[in-house]
Amino acid sequence: MKSLIEKIRTVPNFPKDGIMFRDITTLLIDADGFKTAIDKTVKRWSDLGVTKIAGIDARGFILGGAIAYNLGVGFLPVRKKGKLPPKTIGEEYQLEYGVDTLEVLQNSLDSSDRVVVVDDLIATGGTAEATVKLIRRLKAEVLGCSFIINLPDLGGVSRLKELGVESFSLCEFKGH
Ligand code: AMP
């Protein structure tokens, strides 16, 4: 049987030249692969008093919804700018060229919340860092960040560690 990492497709030069796109679509359409990825992640975050999963637009929604359901906790969508109706709070983060903004609903968490951030992949960590900042601005506690894929050479996990946030991922790819 194929391992989890073998179920992830790598597409060179997508969406632009020089990028090795790690495509989890091939993992998601494989029933065993999807279930294994969710089960392993749920096991990692069980029995820790998690109250919400914060899933990052858009692949973090697919994974985060299943993880939240299995943990029996709520799901907070972290959306790209302009998708959520008011009132929202936003946090800018750096892209390779320019900036983008992530938003969550105002007052959607409070100091009783213990939150795990979910996305498909961590590269430089900019996206996850913006999400951690949003959650902290809502006065909730970030228990950790959870990914399918870590690209360790791009430093995202170290960047989160400097913020005092631990990371969990199911597999790693060398390089970018
Ligand atoms: P970063 O903010 O640099 O950690 O980038 C993480 C975000 O960009 C995640 O939402 C990923 O879905 C996406 N991403 C970055 N690099 C890749 C890659 N090589 N393959 C697939 N998605 C990527």
XYZ file of C-alpha atoms and ligand atoms in Angstrom:
199
model
C 0.000 0.000 0.000
C 1.202 3.498 -0.813
C 2.358 5.675 2.089
C 0.772 9.049 2.744
C 3.637 10.942 1.133
C 3.384 8.808 -2.017
C -0.248 9.865 -2.361
C 0.738 13.535 -2.677
C 1.393 14.635 -6.245
C 4.244 17.025 -7.005
C 3.663 19.378 -9.935
C 6.824 21.217 -11.024
C 6.519 24.852 -12.148
C 2.946 25.393 -10.866
C 1.450 27.961 -10.383
C 4.645 29.559 -11.716
C 8.171 28.683 -12.780
C 10.413 27.321 -10.043
C 7.624 26.251 -7.647
C 7.269 22.558 -6.767
C 3.539 22.456 -6.042
C 2.674 19.760 -3.473
C -0.852 18.804 -4.482
C -2.948 17.114 -1.776
C -5.863 16.580 -4.216
C -4.562 13.082 -4.998
C -4.497 12.330 -1.257
C -8.016 13.697 -0.680
C -9.624 11.596 -3.438
C -8.063 8.445 -1.960
C -10.468 7.274 0.794
C -7.744 5.532 2.826
C -5.329 8.420 2.395
C -7.858 11.042 3.479
C -8.990 8.970 6.460
C -5.423 8.226 7.587
C -4.434 11.901 7.384
C -7.467 12.988 9.417
C -7.171 10.154 11.984
C -3.468 10.825 12.654
C -4.105 14.545 13.096
C -7.124 13.991 15.364
C -5.052 11.604 17.509
C -2.344 14.255 17.946
C -4.798 16.885 19.217
C -7.139 14.664 21.255
C -7.526 15.042 25.022
C -5.882 18.479 25.100
C -9.008 20.531 25.649
C -9.195 21.923 22.096
C -12.336 24.048 21.707
C -11.994 25.238 18.076
C -10.221 24.384 14.849
C -9.208 27.409 12.769
C -8.981 26.315 9.115
C -7.115 28.472 6.597
C -8.732 29.312 3.224
C -9.045 27.072 1.230
C -7.460 23.644 1.681
C -7.473 24.153 5.447
C -11.292 24.115 5.219
C -11.404 20.572 3.815
C -9.025 19.192 6.429
C -10.091 21.406 9.306
C -13.798 20.613 8.910
C -13.151 16.870 9.170
C -10.756 17.340 12.108
C -13.204 19.589 14.007
C -16.065 17.155 13.432
C -14.011 14.245 14.768
C -12.832 16.199 17.800
C -16.399 17.366 18.435
C -15.395 21.051 18.415
C -16.356 24.163 16.447
C -14.766 25.288 13.177
C -13.568 28.844 12.575
C -13.029 29.774 8.901
C -9.978 32.001 8.334
C -10.791 33.620 5.003
C -9.098 35.654 2.309
C -9.949 39.360 2.403
C -13.497 40.357 1.486
C -15.166 36.924 1.686
C -16.685 37.196 5.159
C -19.542 39.593 5.904
C -18.820 42.308 8.516
C -17.628 42.693 11.097
C -14.199 41.150 10.677
C -10.650 41.705 11.861
C -7.767 41.284 9.431
C -4.054 40.585 9.464
C -1.705 41.240 6.550
C 0.982 38.779 5.554
C 3.798 38.800 3.050
C 3.594 36.972 -0.259
C 6.548 36.469 -2.580
C 5.413 39.651 -4.339
C 3.222 41.983 -2.296
C 0.880 41.364 0.612
C -2.426 39.625 1.248
C -4.865 39.713 4.170
C -6.608 36.993 6.166
C -9.805 37.751 8.069
C -11.944 36.188 10.805
C -15.246 37.259 12.312
C -14.957 39.771 15.126
C -15.803 38.318 18.562
C -15.757 34.758 17.169
C -13.443 33.504 19.959
C -12.773 34.473 23.558
C -10.300 33.794 26.345
C -11.873 30.395 27.087
C -10.924 29.086 23.618
C -8.017 26.736 22.932
C -7.421 26.691 19.192
C -5.526 24.527 16.700
C -4.721 26.110 13.316
C -5.034 23.808 10.294
C -3.664 24.154 6.755
C -2.430 21.723 4.108
C 1.186 22.890 4.033
C 3.678 25.127 5.831
C 6.396 26.802 3.783
C 7.713 30.172 5.068
C 5.073 30.225 7.812
C 3.706 33.663 6.900
C 0.144 32.419 6.436
C 0.118 30.478 9.708
C 1.746 33.387 11.576
C -0.982 35.812 10.433
C -3.594 33.302 11.633
C -1.911 32.906 15.033
C -1.927 36.704 15.401
C -5.645 36.910 14.568
C -6.487 34.246 17.151
C -4.379 35.960 19.794
C -6.044 39.311 19.019
C -9.348 37.583 19.858
C -7.786 36.688 23.234
C -7.874 32.937 22.601
C -4.991 30.532 23.204
C -3.204 28.891 20.251
C -2.437 25.285 21.196
C -0.560 24.605 17.981
C -0.562 24.468 14.202
C -1.234 21.322 12.203
C -0.325 20.536 8.600
C -0.170 17.583 6.251
C 3.125 18.791 4.745
C 6.125 20.657 6.147
C 8.786 22.166 3.881
C 11.497 22.462 6.579
C 14.035 24.238 4.355
C 11.695 27.248 4.144
C 11.771 27.781 7.919
C 8.065 28.065 8.764
C 8.154 25.718 11.754
C 11.092 27.634 13.304
C 9.253 30.895 12.714
C 6.211 29.571 14.600
C 8.454 28.259 17.368
C 9.795 31.797 17.870
C 6.166 32.866 18.438
C 5.867 30.126 21.068
C 3.692 27.937 18.843
C 4.357 24.266 18.247
C 3.735 22.577 14.918
C 2.708 19.114 13.844
C 2.924 17.712 10.321
C 2.454 14.296 8.775
C 5.285 14.431 6.230
C 8.126 16.550 4.894
C 9.590 17.387 1.511
C 13.192 18.599 1.176
C 13.813 21.814 -0.758
C 10.969 24.104 -1.686
P 3.625 30.010 3.685
O 2.808 31.193 4.136
O 4.867 30.426 2.931
O 3.921 29.040 4.803
O 2.766 29.244 2.593
C 1.758 28.366 2.983
C 0.519 28.527 2.157
O 0.797 28.584 0.764
C -0.400 27.331 2.346
O -1.748 27.795 2.406
C -0.144 26.446 1.135
O -1.350 25.900 0.664
C 0.479 27.367 0.097
N 1.744 26.833 -0.447
C 2.978 27.387 -0.294
N 3.922 26.674 -0.939
C 3.280 25.624 -1.507
C 3.726 24.487 -2.296
N 5.008 24.311 -2.623
N 2.786 23.590 -2.691
C 1.481 23.764 -2.353
N 1.013 24.800 -1.634
C 1.897 25.728 -1.205
